[in-house]
Structure formats: C-alpha cells, structure tokens
Amino acid sequence: MSIWLMKSEPSEYSIDHLQSDGTSSWFGVRNYQARNYMRDSMNIWDRVLFYHSNCKTPGIAGLAEVASLPHPDITQFIPGDKHYDPKSTQLKPIWQCVDVRFVQKFWEIVSLASIRSTSWLESMKFLQKGSRLSITPVTEAEYQILEPMFH
DNA sequence: GCCAACGTTGGC
DNA sequence: GCCAACGTTGGC
C-alpha cells in the first residue's frame, strides 16, 4: 500500500465535499507528473492525505483512499469545461484520474505550519522548495510521524 | 532543441 | 494582492 498527499483548493473541492459525495473522481489534474502518479503508481486502497491548499489555513484536512483503477478524466472531452483539452480524443485520452473515497475528516486541520515545524517531516516531498505538484508520495516513515497529529 | 513569454500554483 | 517558482507553449 502506498500513501499519497493530494491537494485541492477547498473553495473548489474540500474534504466536506468528499464527505458528502462519499466517492469522487479526482478530475482536473493537468500536470503530467501528477497524472503519471495516478495512472502508473496508484493502487486501490492506497491511503490519501487530503490537503487543503490556497486557503486561510493550508494543511491536511482528512483521509481518503484510492477507490478505482485509473480511467480517463471525462472533463478533458467537454468543450467549454474549465478542464477541456482540445488535444485529447476519446481514442487517445491524455488525462487519467482515479476515484477517491472518503475515510475521515479531522476535527482540526493538521496545518502546513505544524508540519513545517516538525523536523522529522522536513523530507516530505510537498514541502520541498518550489514544489507545486498537486499529488506527491508520502513515505511510510513520514506517515508514522504524521499519524499522531491526526485527530 | 532552445528559450522567452506567458500562465499557474500556492504560501504569505 | 503579491510574487517566487515552476510548467507549458510556440516561434525560430
């Protein structure tokens, strides 16, 4: 089982949205590296740390899990959609995504500030200078440090 | 293939 | 709202 940190702007799609939806496709990723993680490296039951970005208190808001194999992101085919990609075709889709299922919402967000101030977590990929990837792997060791911070 | 210009991300 | 850092685009 692998562990992933997946960013979403809560004004677009928050942990609360996922809680009410139960399961949702992680559509809209338009970065090749992030797509490759979903397409090539994710497996059903992988753990997902649901991260709120670009908001008042950025941080990990809850947990989810990978709930499907990779499949085409349908928004790439919809003209006028924010995520429409004219270069993509039904026969050769460019963008793949997975479904994620809600697991848990934390009572309190595990803030970016608190993660940054934990020296054992300095290695986390998403913290690295200039990292803007919306999906990054989390190591088992990092997860072990993070877990007690979840509540 | 280079690289300038542009658009986006995301913390602050 | 600012802006650093990055990814993408497209002319050449």
CSV table of C-alpha atoms (C1' of nucleotides) in Angstrom, one decimal:
chain,number,residue,atom,x,y,z
A,1,MET,CA,0.0,0.0,0.0
A,2,SER,CA,1.3,3.4,-0.9
A,3,ILE,CA,0.4,6.8,0.7
A,4,TRP,CA,-0.2,10.0,-1.3
A,5,LEU,CA,-0.8,13.6,-0.5
A,6,MET,CA,-3.4,15.1,-2.8
A,7,LYS,CA,-4.0,18.9,-2.9
A,8,SER,CA,-7.3,20.5,-3.5
A,9,GLU,CA,-8.4,24.1,-3.1
A,10,PRO,CA,-11.3,23.9,-0.6
A,11,SER,CA,-13.2,26.6,-2.5
A,12,GLU,CA,-13.2,24.1,-5.4
A,13,TYR,CA,-13.5,20.8,-3.6
A,14,SER,CA,-13.0,20.3,0.1
A,15,ILE,CA,-12.9,17.3,2.5
A,16,ASP,CA,-16.6,18.3,3.2
A,17,HIS,CA,-17.5,17.8,-0.4
A,18,LEU,CA,-15.9,14.4,-0.4
A,19,GLN,CA,-17.6,13.5,2.8
A,20,SER,CA,-21.0,14.2,1.3
A,21,ASP,CA,-20.1,12.6,-2.0
A,22,GLY,CA,-18.6,9.5,-0.5
A,23,THR,CA,-16.6,8.8,-3.6
A,24,SER,CA,-15.4,11.2,-6.3
A,25,SER,CA,-13.3,11.2,-9.4
A,26,TRP,CA,-10.1,13.2,-8.9
A,27,PHE,CA,-10.6,15.0,-12.2
A,28,GLY,CA,-8.9,18.2,-13.4
A,29,VAL,CA,-5.3,17.3,-12.9
A,30,ARG,CA,-3.4,18.8,-15.9
A,31,ASN,CA,0.2,18.1,-14.9
A,32,TYR,CA,1.9,15.1,-16.4
A,33,GLN,CA,3.8,14.1,-13.3
A,34,ALA,CA,0.7,14.1,-11.1
A,35,ARG,CA,-1.2,12.2,-13.8
A,36,ASN,CA,1.6,9.6,-14.0
A,37,TYR,CA,1.3,9.0,-10.3
A,38,MET,CA,-2.4,8.3,-10.7
A,39,ARG,CA,-2.0,6.3,-13.9
A,40,ASP,CA,1.1,4.3,-13.1
A,41,SER,CA,1.6,4.1,-9.4
A,42,MET,CA,-1.7,4.2,-7.6
A,43,ASN,CA,-3.5,1.1,-6.4
A,44,ILE,CA,-6.9,0.6,-4.9
A,45,TRP,CA,-6.8,1.0,-1.1
A,46,ASP,CA,-3.8,3.3,-1.2
A,47,ARG,CA,-4.1,5.9,1.5
A,48,VAL,CA,-4.7,9.6,0.6
A,49,LEU,CA,-3.9,12.6,2.7
A,50,PHE,CA,-6.5,15.2,1.6
A,51,TYR,CA,-4.7,18.6,1.7
A,52,HIS,CA,-6.4,21.9,1.5
A,53,SER,CA,-4.3,24.4,-0.5
A,54,ASN,CA,-4.6,28.1,-1.3
A,55,CYS,CA,-6.8,28.9,1.7
A,56,LYS,CA,-6.6,30.5,5.1
A,57,THR,CA,-5.1,27.6,6.9
A,58,PRO,CA,-3.5,25.2,4.4
A,59,GLY,CA,-2.9,21.7,5.7
A,60,ILE,CA,-4.1,18.1,5.8
A,61,ALA,CA,-7.9,18.1,6.4
A,62,GLY,CA,-8.6,14.4,6.5
A,63,LEU,CA,-8.1,11.0,4.9
A,64,ALA,CA,-9.3,9.2,1.9
A,65,GLU,CA,-8.4,6.1,-0.1
A,66,VAL,CA,-7.9,5.3,-3.7
A,67,ALA,CA,-11.1,3.6,-4.9
A,68,SER,CA,-10.6,2.8,-8.6
A,69,LEU,CA,-8.2,1.9,-11.2
A,70,PRO,CA,-7.1,4.8,-13.4
A,71,HIS,CA,-9.6,5.9,-16.0
A,72,PRO,CA,-10.0,8.8,-18.5
A,73,ASP,CA,-10.8,12.1,-16.9
A,74,ILE,CA,-14.1,12.9,-18.7
A,75,THR,CA,-13.7,16.7,-18.3
A,76,GLN,CA,-11.0,16.7,-21.0
A,77,PHE,CA,-13.7,15.9,-23.6
A,78,ILE,CA,-16.2,18.5,-22.6
A,79,PRO,CA,-15.9,21.7,-24.7
A,80,GLY,CA,-16.3,24.8,-22.6
A,81,ASP,CA,-15.4,22.9,-19.4
A,82,LYS,CA,-12.6,24.5,-17.4
A,83,HIS,CA,-10.6,21.3,-17.9
A,84,TYR,CA,-11.3,20.8,-21.6
A,85,ASP,CA,-8.3,19.7,-23.6
A,86,PRO,CA,-8.8,20.0,-27.4
A,87,LYS,CA,-5.7,17.9,-28.0
A,88,SER,CA,-7.3,14.9,-26.3
A,89,THR,CA,-9.5,12.4,-28.1
A,90,GLN,CA,-11.8,9.6,-26.9
A,91,LEU,CA,-9.5,7.1,-28.6
A,92,LYS,CA,-6.3,8.6,-27.2
A,93,PRO,CA,-7.2,10.4,-24.0
A,94,ILE,CA,-4.3,12.3,-22.4
A,95,TRP,CA,-5.6,12.7,-18.9
A,96,GLN,CA,-6.3,9.9,-16.5
A,97,CYS,CA,-7.6,10.0,-12.9
A,98,VAL,CA,-8.6,7.7,-10.1
A,99,ASP,CA,-11.6,7.8,-7.8
A,100,VAL,CA,-11.1,8.5,-4.2
A,101,ARG,CA,-13.4,7.5,-1.3
A,102,PHE,CA,-13.9,9.5,1.9
A,103,VAL,CA,-12.4,7.9,5.1
A,104,GLN,CA,-12.2,10.6,7.8
A,105,LYS,CA,-12.3,14.3,8.4
A,106,PHE,CA,-10.1,15.6,11.2
A,107,TRP,CA,-11.6,17.7,14.0
A,108,GLU,CA,-8.7,20.0,13.5
A,109,ILE,CA,-6.7,20.6,10.3
A,110,VAL,CA,-3.1,19.5,10.5
A,111,SER,CA,-1.6,22.7,9.4
A,112,LEU,CA,1.2,23.3,7.0
A,113,ALA,CA,2.8,25.4,9.7
A,114,SER,CA,2.8,22.5,12.1
A,115,ILE,CA,4.1,20.1,9.5
A,116,ARG,CA,6.9,22.5,8.6
A,117,SER,CA,7.8,22.9,12.3
A,118,THR,CA,8.2,19.1,12.7
A,119,SER,CA,11.8,18.4,11.8
A,120,TRP,CA,11.1,14.7,11.1
A,121,LEU,CA,8.8,15.8,8.3
A,122,GLU,CA,11.3,18.0,6.5
A,123,SER,CA,11.7,15.3,3.9
A,124,MET,CA,8.1,15.4,2.8
A,125,LYS,CA,8.0,16.0,-1.0
A,126,PHE,CA,5.3,18.5,-1.0
A,127,LEU,CA,7.3,20.8,1.3
A,128,GLN,CA,10.3,21.0,-1.0
A,129,LYS,CA,11.1,24.4,-2.2
A,130,GLY,CA,9.2,25.2,-5.4
A,131,SER,CA,7.2,22.0,-5.3
A,132,ARG,CA,3.8,22.7,-6.8
A,133,LEU,CA,2.9,19.2,-7.6
A,134,SER,CA,-0.7,18.5,-6.6
A,135,ILE,CA,0.0,14.8,-5.9
A,136,THR,CA,3.1,13.6,-4.1
A,137,PRO,CA,4.1,10.3,-2.5
A,138,VAL,CA,4.4,10.1,1.3
A,139,THR,CA,6.7,7.6,2.8
A,140,GLU,CA,5.7,5.1,5.5
A,141,ALA,CA,8.1,6.7,7.9
A,142,GLU,CA,6.6,10.2,7.3
A,143,TYR,CA,3.1,8.7,7.8
A,144,GLN,CA,4.2,7.2,11.1
A,145,ILE,CA,5.2,10.7,12.3
A,146,LEU,CA,2.1,12.3,10.9
A,147,GLU,CA,-0.4,9.9,12.3
A,148,PRO,CA,-0.3,11.0,15.9
A,149,MET,CA,-1.0,14.6,14.7
A,150,PHE,CA,-4.3,13.4,13.2
A,151,HIS,CA,-7.4,13.9,15.4
B,1,DG,C1',16.1,21.7,-29.5
B,2,DC,C1',16.3,26.4,-27.4
B,3,DC,C1',14.4,29.7,-24.7
B,4,DA,C1',11.4,33.9,-24.0
B,5,DA,C1',7.0,34.8,-22.8
B,6,DC,C1',3.2,33.5,-20.5
B,7,DG,C1',0.1,31.2,-17.3
B,8,DT,C1',-0.5,28.8,-12.9
B,9,DT,C1',0.3,27.5,-8.2
B,10,DG,C1',0.0,28.5,-3.6
B,11,DG,C1',2.1,30.4,0.7
B,12,DC,C1',2.1,34.6,2.9
C,1,DG,C1',-2.9,41.1,-3.7
C,2,DC,C1',2.0,40.0,-4.2
C,3,DC,C1',5.3,37.3,-6.2
C,4,DA,C1',8.7,33.4,-6.4
C,5,DA,C1',9.0,29.2,-8.6
C,6,DC,C1',7.6,26.3,-11.8
C,7,DG,C1',5.4,24.2,-16.2
C,8,DT,C1',3.8,24.9,-20.9
C,9,DT,C1',3.7,27.0,-25.3
C,10,DG,C1',5.2,28.2,-29.6
C,11,DG,C1',8.3,30.8,-32.7
C,12,DC,C1',12.6,30.2,-34.6
